[in-house]
Amino acid sequence: MTRKKERFVFTEEERQAEPACPFFASCGGCKYQDVDYPLQVAAKARWLSELFERPVEVMPSPVVYGYRNRMNFVYAFGKLGLRQFGTYKWVVDIDRCALMSKEANALLGRVRGLLSHHDIRCYNYIRHEGYLRYVCLRSTRLGETMVIFVTANASPEIQPIIEPIQGEAASVVWEIQEGLADLSEGRIHQIAGAPTIREKIGRFTFKMGPNSFFQNNPYLIEALFDDLAGFVQGRVLELYCG
């Protein structure tokens, strides 16, 4: 796989698309926004065909942006965002993400304002000092949203933010992660509002908790399930291993 990964590179001529995100040049969240999506799909099909030594067809996503149902934003060094591309020590301060829904982006802006207004301490993950580690956002195609605050301890500093956010999100969760590891989830300390939010895939409705595993692109997984239904009989288990 290492040898194959070294070939996951596009030429300058191929990297001419206009990125949807103004933070693309520095943010480490996306790598190929400057490559047209059909070209990305074709390249992945070619790489996988070489890897498995047989023709592989890659199913494109029906939606390229605004699909992702969870984003974890680190709160460190006075910035709320994602880590800079190529380094662990810097955070890119972002006020919106092209991968999230409009509902999630609206919540991101609201949370940013409240963090500043209430002067909530961020967490230095290098020195292991501070308070608020992560702000995680979950959203579904049904329009339901969840905000998850992950703090380093049980200090009630986050309380002034929970109440106003509760009026704008279906669920607000406070989790505590006291360990040294850089984790965006922890022990559930408080839930305001609903304990889960709902997502609909085909004729099934799923409930997602703050730490539930769920495919990040519901549009693509729905297309995949529809495709599988044509040649699979009986019950199917989707087994996940980290």
PDB file of C-alpha atoms in Angstrom:
ATOM      1  CA  MET A   1       0.000   0.000   0.000  1.00  0.00           C
ATOM      2  CA  THR A   2       2.878   2.396   0.689  1.00  0.00           C
ATOM      3  CA  ARG A   3       4.168   1.944  -2.836  1.00  0.00           C
ATOM      4  CA  LYS A   4       0.711   2.528  -4.237  1.00  0.00           C
ATOM      5  CA  LYS A   5       0.063   5.596  -2.071  1.00  0.00           C
ATOM      6  CA  GLU A   6       3.142   7.276  -3.501  1.00  0.00           C
ATOM      7  CA  ARG A   7       1.303   7.360  -6.834  1.00  0.00           C
ATOM      8  CA  PHE A   8      -1.738   9.188  -5.404  1.00  0.00           C
ATOM      9  CA  VAL A   9      -0.542  12.426  -6.986  1.00  0.00           C
ATOM     10  CA  PHE A  10      -2.161  14.655  -9.602  1.00  0.00           C
ATOM     11  CA  THR A  11      -0.202  16.759 -12.081  1.00  0.00           C
ATOM     12  CA  GLU A  12      -0.270  20.557 -12.117  1.00  0.00           C
ATOM     13  CA  GLU A  13      -2.408  20.424 -15.263  1.00  0.00           C
ATOM     14  CA  GLU A  14      -4.955  18.281 -13.433  1.00  0.00           C
ATOM     15  CA  ARG A  15      -5.047  20.572 -10.383  1.00  0.00           C
ATOM     16  CA  GLN A  16      -6.745  23.543 -12.024  1.00  0.00           C
ATOM     17  CA  ALA A  17     -10.266  23.389 -10.557  1.00  0.00           C
ATOM     18  CA  GLU A  18     -11.481  26.247  -8.363  1.00  0.00           C
ATOM     19  CA  PRO A  19     -11.671  25.020  -4.726  1.00  0.00           C
ATOM     20  CA  ALA A  20     -15.052  25.472  -3.055  1.00  0.00           C
ATOM     21  CA  CYS A  21     -13.387  26.365   0.241  1.00  0.00           C
ATOM     22  CA  PRO A  22     -11.357  29.547   0.878  1.00  0.00           C
ATOM     23  CA  PHE A  23      -9.264  27.664   3.449  1.00  0.00           C
ATOM     24  CA  PHE A  24      -8.235  24.887   1.056  1.00  0.00           C
ATOM     25  CA  ALA A  25      -4.632  26.042   0.628  1.00  0.00           C
ATOM     26  CA  SER A  26      -3.805  25.698   4.330  1.00  0.00           C
ATOM     27  CA  CYS A  27      -6.456  23.416   5.869  1.00  0.00           C
ATOM     28  CA  GLY A  28      -5.660  19.727   6.151  1.00  0.00           C
ATOM     29  CA  GLY A  29      -9.283  18.620   5.860  1.00  0.00           C
ATOM     30  CA  CYS A  30      -9.363  18.213   2.060  1.00  0.00           C
ATOM     31  CA  LYS A  31      -6.614  17.365  -0.405  1.00  0.00           C
ATOM     32  CA  TYR A  32      -8.140  17.415  -3.877  1.00  0.00           C
ATOM     33  CA  GLN A  33     -10.666  20.248  -4.112  1.00  0.00           C
ATOM     34  CA  ASP A  34      -8.542  21.676  -6.918  1.00  0.00           C
ATOM     35  CA  VAL A  35      -9.114  18.527  -9.007  1.00  0.00           C
ATOM     36  CA  ASP A  36     -12.389  18.106 -10.897  1.00  0.00           C
ATOM     37  CA  TYR A  37     -14.482  15.429  -9.187  1.00  0.00           C
ATOM     38  CA  PRO A  38     -14.895  13.151 -12.265  1.00  0.00           C
ATOM     39  CA  LEU A  39     -11.104  13.126 -12.573  1.00  0.00           C
ATOM     40  CA  GLN A  40     -10.778  12.130  -8.904  1.00  0.00           C
ATOM     41  CA  VAL A  41     -13.200   9.235  -9.407  1.00  0.00           C
ATOM     42  CA  ALA A  42     -11.386   8.035 -12.521  1.00  0.00           C
ATOM     43  CA  ALA A  43      -8.033   8.188 -10.728  1.00  0.00           C
ATOM     44  CA  LYS A  44      -9.342   6.179  -7.771  1.00  0.00           C
ATOM     45  CA  ALA A  45     -10.729   3.546 -10.133  1.00  0.00           C
ATOM     46  CA  ARG A  46      -7.353   3.319 -11.860  1.00  0.00           C
ATOM     47  CA  TRP A  47      -5.422   3.034  -8.585  1.00  0.00           C
ATOM     48  CA  LEU A  48      -7.740   0.369  -7.188  1.00  0.00           C
ATOM     49  CA  SER A  49      -7.626  -1.581 -10.439  1.00  0.00           C
ATOM     50  CA  GLU A  50      -3.841  -1.641 -10.218  1.00  0.00           C
ATOM     51  CA  LEU A  51      -3.938  -2.632  -6.556  1.00  0.00           C
ATOM     52  CA  PHE A  52      -6.400  -5.514  -6.981  1.00  0.00           C
ATOM     53  CA  GLU A  53      -5.070  -6.417 -10.438  1.00  0.00           C
ATOM     54  CA  ARG A  54      -8.543  -6.432 -11.961  1.00  0.00           C
ATOM     55  CA  PRO A  55     -10.942  -3.765 -13.273  1.00  0.00           C
ATOM     56  CA  VAL A  56     -12.620  -1.808 -10.468  1.00  0.00           C
ATOM     57  CA  GLU A  57     -15.556   0.566 -10.898  1.00  0.00           C
ATOM     58  CA  VAL A  58     -15.827   3.460  -8.440  1.00  0.00           C
ATOM     59  CA  MET A  59     -19.315   4.800  -7.726  1.00  0.00           C
ATOM     60  CA  PRO A  60     -19.306   8.619  -7.641  1.00  0.00           C
ATOM     61  CA  SER A  61     -21.108  10.435  -4.864  1.00  0.00           C
ATOM     62  CA  PRO A  62     -24.394  12.062  -5.926  1.00  0.00           C
ATOM     63  CA  VAL A  63     -23.385  15.075  -3.814  1.00  0.00           C
ATOM     64  CA  VAL A  64     -19.850  16.500  -3.756  1.00  0.00           C
ATOM     65  CA  TYR A  65     -20.226  19.168  -1.052  1.00  0.00           C
ATOM     66  CA  GLY A  66     -22.473  19.625   1.972  1.00  0.00           C
ATOM     67  CA  TYR A  67     -22.765  15.897   2.558  1.00  0.00           C
ATOM     68  CA  ARG A  68     -20.653  15.160   5.613  1.00  0.00           C
ATOM     69  CA  ASN A  69     -22.722  14.367   8.708  1.00  0.00           C
ATOM     70  CA  ARG A  70     -19.974  14.881  11.297  1.00  0.00           C
ATOM     71  CA  MET A  71     -17.095  17.315  11.661  1.00  0.00           C
ATOM     72  CA  ASN A  72     -14.724  17.617  14.616  1.00  0.00           C
ATOM     73  CA  PHE A  73     -13.298  21.099  15.138  1.00  0.00           C
ATOM     74  CA  VAL A  74     -10.311  21.408  17.440  1.00  0.00           C
ATOM     75  CA  TYR A  75     -10.256  24.423  19.781  1.00  0.00           C
ATOM     76  CA  ALA A  76      -6.629  25.299  20.452  1.00  0.00           C
ATOM     77  CA  PHE A  77      -4.266  28.274  20.428  1.00  0.00           C
ATOM     78  CA  GLY A  78      -7.244  30.642  20.318  1.00  0.00           C
ATOM     79  CA  LYS A  79      -8.569  29.116  17.100  1.00  0.00           C
ATOM     80  CA  LEU A  80     -11.537  26.895  16.272  1.00  0.00           C
ATOM     81  CA  GLY A  81     -10.992  24.851  13.146  1.00  0.00           C
ATOM     82  CA  LEU A  82      -8.953  22.061  11.606  1.00  0.00           C
ATOM     83  CA  ARG A  83      -5.258  21.292  11.705  1.00  0.00           C
ATOM     84  CA  GLN A  84      -3.023  22.784   9.100  1.00  0.00           C
ATOM     85  CA  PHE A  85      -2.017  20.509   6.247  1.00  0.00           C
ATOM     86  CA  GLY A  86       1.205  18.641   6.981  1.00  0.00           C
ATOM     87  CA  THR A  87       1.555  19.564  10.650  1.00  0.00           C
ATOM     88  CA  TYR A  88       0.000  18.715  13.991  1.00  0.00           C
ATOM     89  CA  LYS A  89       1.072  21.892  15.762  1.00  0.00           C
ATOM     90  CA  TRP A  90      -1.003  24.517  13.945  1.00  0.00           C
ATOM     91  CA  VAL A  91      -4.755  25.059  13.693  1.00  0.00           C
ATOM     92  CA  VAL A  92      -6.476  26.796  10.771  1.00  0.00           C
ATOM     93  CA  ASP A  93      -9.205  29.092  12.087  1.00  0.00           C
ATOM     94  CA  ILE A  94     -12.288  28.525   9.914  1.00  0.00           C
ATOM     95  CA  ASP A  95     -15.787  29.974  10.053  1.00  0.00           C
ATOM     96  CA  ARG A  96     -17.434  27.549   7.620  1.00  0.00           C
ATOM     97  CA  CYS A  97     -16.751  24.208   5.982  1.00  0.00           C
ATOM     98  CA  ALA A  98     -17.840  23.282   2.458  1.00  0.00           C
ATOM     99  CA  LEU A  99     -18.300  19.651   3.474  1.00  0.00           C
ATOM    100  CA  MET A 100     -21.023  20.432   6.034  1.00  0.00           C
ATOM    101  CA  SER A 101     -24.699  21.225   5.606  1.00  0.00           C
ATOM    102  CA  LYS A 102     -25.973  24.802   5.828  1.00  0.00           C
ATOM    103  CA  GLU A 103     -27.552  23.953   9.193  1.00  0.00           C
ATOM    104  CA  ALA A 104     -24.226  22.754  10.590  1.00  0.00           C
ATOM    105  CA  ASN A 105     -22.400  25.797   9.234  1.00  0.00           C
ATOM    106  CA  ALA A 106     -24.942  28.095  10.870  1.00  0.00           C
ATOM    107  CA  LEU A 107     -24.309  26.351  14.192  1.00  0.00           C
ATOM    108  CA  LEU A 108     -20.558  26.646  13.725  1.00  0.00           C
ATOM    109  CA  GLY A 109     -20.890  30.401  13.385  1.00  0.00           C
ATOM    110  CA  ARG A 110     -23.167  30.598  16.408  1.00  0.00           C
ATOM    111  CA  VAL A 111     -20.795  28.539  18.563  1.00  0.00           C
ATOM    112  CA  ARG A 112     -17.806  30.637  17.509  1.00  0.00           C
ATOM    113  CA  GLY A 113     -19.597  33.780  18.629  1.00  0.00           C
ATOM    114  CA  LEU A 114     -20.570  32.304  21.991  1.00  0.00           C
ATOM    115  CA  LEU A 115     -17.063  30.998  22.685  1.00  0.00           C
ATOM    116  CA  SER A 116     -15.686  34.474  22.113  1.00  0.00           C
ATOM    117  CA  HIS A 117     -18.439  36.234  24.060  1.00  0.00           C
ATOM    118  CA  HIS A 118     -18.044  34.013  27.126  1.00  0.00           C
ATOM    119  CA  ASP A 119     -14.241  33.842  26.829  1.00  0.00           C
ATOM    120  CA  ILE A 120     -14.179  30.028  26.975  1.00  0.00           C
ATOM    121  CA  ARG A 121     -10.656  28.728  27.454  1.00  0.00           C
ATOM    122  CA  CYS A 122      -9.272  26.556  24.670  1.00  0.00           C
ATOM    123  CA  TYR A 123      -7.113  23.462  25.231  1.00  0.00           C
ATOM    124  CA  ASN A 124      -3.404  23.295  24.455  1.00  0.00           C
ATOM    125  CA  TYR A 125      -2.952  19.706  23.278  1.00  0.00           C
ATOM    126  CA  ILE A 126       0.842  20.093  23.217  1.00  0.00           C
ATOM    127  CA  ARG A 127       1.156  21.076  26.887  1.00  0.00           C
ATOM    128  CA  HIS A 128      -2.076  19.344  27.953  1.00  0.00           C
ATOM    129  CA  GLU A 129      -3.446  22.508  29.534  1.00  0.00           C
ATOM    130  CA  GLY A 130      -6.758  24.294  29.252  1.00  0.00           C
ATOM    131  CA  TYR A 131     -10.415  23.422  28.973  1.00  0.00           C
ATOM    132  CA  LEU A 132     -12.417  23.002  25.738  1.00  0.00           C
ATOM    133  CA  ARG A 133     -10.829  20.448  23.424  1.00  0.00           C
ATOM    134  CA  TYR A 134     -13.321  19.993  20.591  1.00  0.00           C
ATOM    135  CA  VAL A 135     -16.577  21.250  19.171  1.00  0.00           C
ATOM    136  CA  CYS A 136     -18.146  18.454  17.123  1.00  0.00           C
ATOM    137  CA  LEU A 137     -21.139  18.952  14.846  1.00  0.00           C
ATOM    138  CA  ARG A 138     -23.486  16.268  13.549  1.00  0.00           C
ATOM    139  CA  SER A 139     -26.300  16.919  11.076  1.00  0.00           C
ATOM    140  CA  THR A 140     -28.693  14.825   9.017  1.00  0.00           C
ATOM    141  CA  ARG A 141     -30.656  15.215   5.816  1.00  0.00           C
ATOM    142  CA  LEU A 142     -33.778  15.451   7.963  1.00  0.00           C
ATOM    143  CA  GLY A 143     -32.466  18.802   9.209  1.00  0.00           C
ATOM    144  CA  GLU A 144     -31.625  17.599  12.713  1.00  0.00           C
ATOM    145  CA  THR A 145     -28.399  18.813  14.319  1.00  0.00           C
ATOM    146  CA  MET A 146     -26.266  17.907  17.320  1.00  0.00           C
ATOM    147  CA  VAL A 147     -23.506  19.923  18.983  1.00  0.00           C
ATOM    148  CA  ILE A 148     -20.933  18.075  21.099  1.00  0.00           C
ATOM    149  CA  PHE A 149     -18.575  19.925  23.432  1.00  0.00           C
ATOM    150  CA  VAL A 150     -15.575  17.890  24.597  1.00  0.00           C
ATOM    151  CA  THR A 151     -13.818  19.373  27.624  1.00  0.00           C
ATOM    152  CA  ALA A 152     -10.718  18.320  29.547  1.00  0.00           C
ATOM    153  CA  ASN A 153     -12.471  18.393  32.927  1.00  0.00           C
ATOM    154  CA  ALA A 154     -15.832  18.854  34.636  1.00  0.00           C
ATOM    155  CA  SER A 155     -15.506  22.593  35.233  1.00  0.00           C
ATOM    156  CA  PRO A 156     -18.902  24.223  34.443  1.00  0.00           C
ATOM    157  CA  GLU A 157     -17.408  26.884  32.145  1.00  0.00           C
ATOM    158  CA  ILE A 158     -19.339  25.517  29.162  1.00  0.00           C
ATOM    159  CA  GLN A 159     -22.747  25.891  30.822  1.00  0.00           C
ATOM    160  CA  PRO A 160     -23.459  29.466  29.604  1.00  0.00           C
ATOM    161  CA  ILE A 161     -23.176  28.184  26.029  1.00  0.00           C
ATOM    162  CA  ILE A 162     -25.321  25.065  26.345  1.00  0.00           C
ATOM    163  CA  GLU A 163     -28.621  26.858  26.990  1.00  0.00           C
ATOM    164  CA  PRO A 164     -28.597  29.233  23.984  1.00  0.00           C
ATOM    165  CA  ILE A 165     -27.361  26.493  21.660  1.00  0.00           C
ATOM    166  CA  GLN A 166     -30.097  24.167  22.896  1.00  0.00           C
ATOM    167  CA  GLY A 167     -32.648  26.454  21.287  1.00  0.00           C
ATOM    168  CA  GLU A 168     -30.986  26.041  17.887  1.00  0.00           C
ATOM    169  CA  ALA A 169     -29.932  22.364  17.847  1.00  0.00           C
ATOM    170  CA  ALA A 170     -31.983  19.235  18.467  1.00  0.00           C
ATOM    171  CA  SER A 171     -29.291  17.920  20.805  1.00  0.00           C
ATOM    172  CA  VAL A 172     -26.460  19.464  22.819  1.00  0.00           C
ATOM    173  CA  VAL A 173     -24.012  17.080  24.472  1.00  0.00           C
ATOM    174  CA  TRP A 174     -21.213  17.780  26.944  1.00  0.00           C
ATOM    175  CA  GLU A 175     -18.510  15.126  27.092  1.00  0.00           C
ATOM    176  CA  ILE A 176     -15.413  14.970  29.271  1.00  0.00           C
ATOM    177  CA  GLN A 177     -12.084  13.590  28.041  1.00  0.00           C
ATOM    178  CA  GLU A 178      -9.470  13.746  30.804  1.00  0.00           C
ATOM    179  CA  GLY A 179      -6.823  11.590  29.125  1.00  0.00           C
ATOM    180  CA  LEU A 180      -3.656  12.760  27.409  1.00  0.00           C
ATOM    181  CA  ALA A 181      -4.644  11.275  24.054  1.00  0.00           C
ATOM    182  CA  ASP A 182      -6.036  13.709  21.492  1.00  0.00           C
ATOM    183  CA  LEU A 183      -9.584  12.327  21.271  1.00  0.00           C
ATOM    184  CA  SER A 184     -12.710  14.087  20.033  1.00  0.00           C
ATOM    185  CA  GLU A 185     -15.030  12.054  22.242  1.00  0.00           C
ATOM    186  CA  GLY A 186     -15.242  11.165  25.903  1.00  0.00           C
ATOM    187  CA  ARG A 187     -17.540  10.306  28.769  1.00  0.00           C
ATOM    188  CA  ILE A 188     -21.010  11.780  28.375  1.00  0.00           C
ATOM    189  CA  HIS A 189     -21.550  14.238  31.224  1.00  0.00           C
ATOM    190  CA  GLN A 190     -24.708  16.065  30.200  1.00  0.00           C
ATOM    191  CA  ILE A 191     -27.305  15.967  27.411  1.00  0.00           C
ATOM    192  CA  ALA A 192     -29.633  18.878  26.694  1.00  0.00           C
ATOM    193  CA  GLY A 193     -32.447  18.106  24.300  1.00  0.00           C
ATOM    194  CA  ALA A 194     -32.750  14.809  22.440  1.00  0.00           C
ATOM    195  CA  PRO A 195     -30.175  12.057  23.134  1.00  0.00           C
ATOM    196  CA  THR A 196     -30.041  11.179  19.417  1.00  0.00           C
ATOM    197  CA  ILE A 197     -30.725  12.655  15.993  1.00  0.00           C
ATOM    198  CA  ARG A 198     -32.312  10.801  13.085  1.00  0.00           C
ATOM    199  CA  GLU A 199     -31.097   9.967   9.594  1.00  0.00           C
ATOM    200  CA  LYS A 200     -33.136   8.206   6.920  1.00  0.00           C
ATOM    201  CA  ILE A 201     -31.469   5.784   4.506  1.00  0.00           C
ATOM    202  CA  GLY A 202     -33.940   4.321   2.042  1.00  0.00           C
ATOM    203  CA  ARG A 203     -36.919   3.053   4.017  1.00  0.00           C
ATOM    204  CA  PHE A 204     -34.970   2.818   7.272  1.00  0.00           C
ATOM    205  CA  THR A 205     -34.607   5.512   9.937  1.00  0.00           C
ATOM    206  CA  PHE A 206     -31.460   5.426  12.073  1.00  0.00           C
ATOM    207  CA  LYS A 207     -30.796   7.137  15.398  1.00  0.00           C
ATOM    208  CA  MET A 208     -27.310   8.587  15.929  1.00  0.00           C
ATOM    209  CA  GLY A 209     -25.901   9.335  19.357  1.00  0.00           C
ATOM    210  CA  PRO A 210     -22.902  11.606  19.967  1.00  0.00           C
ATOM    211  CA  ASN A 211     -20.395   8.753  19.649  1.00  0.00           C
ATOM    212  CA  SER A 212     -22.274   6.509  17.218  1.00  0.00           C
ATOM    213  CA  PHE A 213     -20.410   5.288  14.157  1.00  0.00           C
ATOM    214  CA  PHE A 214     -22.211   6.192  10.945  1.00  0.00           C
ATOM    215  CA  GLN A 215     -21.048   6.523   7.360  1.00  0.00           C
ATOM    216  CA  ASN A 216     -20.113  10.170   6.792  1.00  0.00           C
ATOM    217  CA  ASN A 217     -21.746  10.411   3.362  1.00  0.00           C
ATOM    218  CA  PRO A 218     -25.415   9.326   3.617  1.00  0.00           C
ATOM    219  CA  TYR A 219     -25.994  10.102  -0.068  1.00  0.00           C
ATOM    220  CA  LEU A 220     -23.323   7.661  -1.175  1.00  0.00           C
ATOM    221  CA  ILE A 221     -24.194   4.942   1.331  1.00  0.00           C
ATOM    222  CA  GLU A 222     -27.819   5.103   0.176  1.00  0.00           C
ATOM    223  CA  ALA A 223     -26.700   4.578  -3.421  1.00  0.00           C
ATOM    224  CA  LEU A 224     -24.439   1.729  -2.301  1.00  0.00           C
ATOM    225  CA  PHE A 225     -27.241   0.007  -0.377  1.00  0.00           C
ATOM    226  CA  ASP A 226     -29.543   0.329  -3.391  1.00  0.00           C
ATOM    227  CA  ASP A 227     -26.878  -1.287  -5.551  1.00  0.00           C
ATOM    228  CA  LEU A 228     -26.284  -4.118  -3.067  1.00  0.00           C
ATOM    229  CA  ALA A 229     -29.996  -4.858  -2.814  1.00  0.00           C
ATOM    230  CA  GLY A 230     -29.943  -6.112  -6.390  1.00  0.00           C
ATOM    231  CA  PHE A 231     -27.758  -9.127  -5.688  1.00  0.00           C
ATOM    232  CA  VAL A 232     -27.843  -9.753  -1.918  1.00  0.00           C
ATOM    233  CA  GLN A 233     -30.522 -11.876  -0.273  1.00  0.00           C
ATOM    234  CA  GLY A 234     -31.503 -12.135   3.386  1.00  0.00           C
ATOM    235  CA  ARG A 235     -30.016  -9.974   6.105  1.00  0.00           C
ATOM    236  CA  VAL A 236     -26.782  -8.017   5.721  1.00  0.00           C
ATOM    237  CA  LEU A 237     -24.503  -6.804   8.520  1.00  0.00           C
ATOM    238  CA  GLU A 238     -22.247  -3.801   8.043  1.00  0.00           C
ATOM    239  CA  LEU A 239     -19.296  -4.632  10.277  1.00  0.00           C
ATOM    240  CA  TYR A 240     -16.892  -1.863  11.246  1.00  0.00           C
ATOM    241  CA  CYS A 241     -13.385  -2.203  12.629  1.00  0.00           C
ATOM    242  CA  GLY A 242     -11.225   0.778  13.532  1.00  0.00           C
TER     243      GLY A 242
END
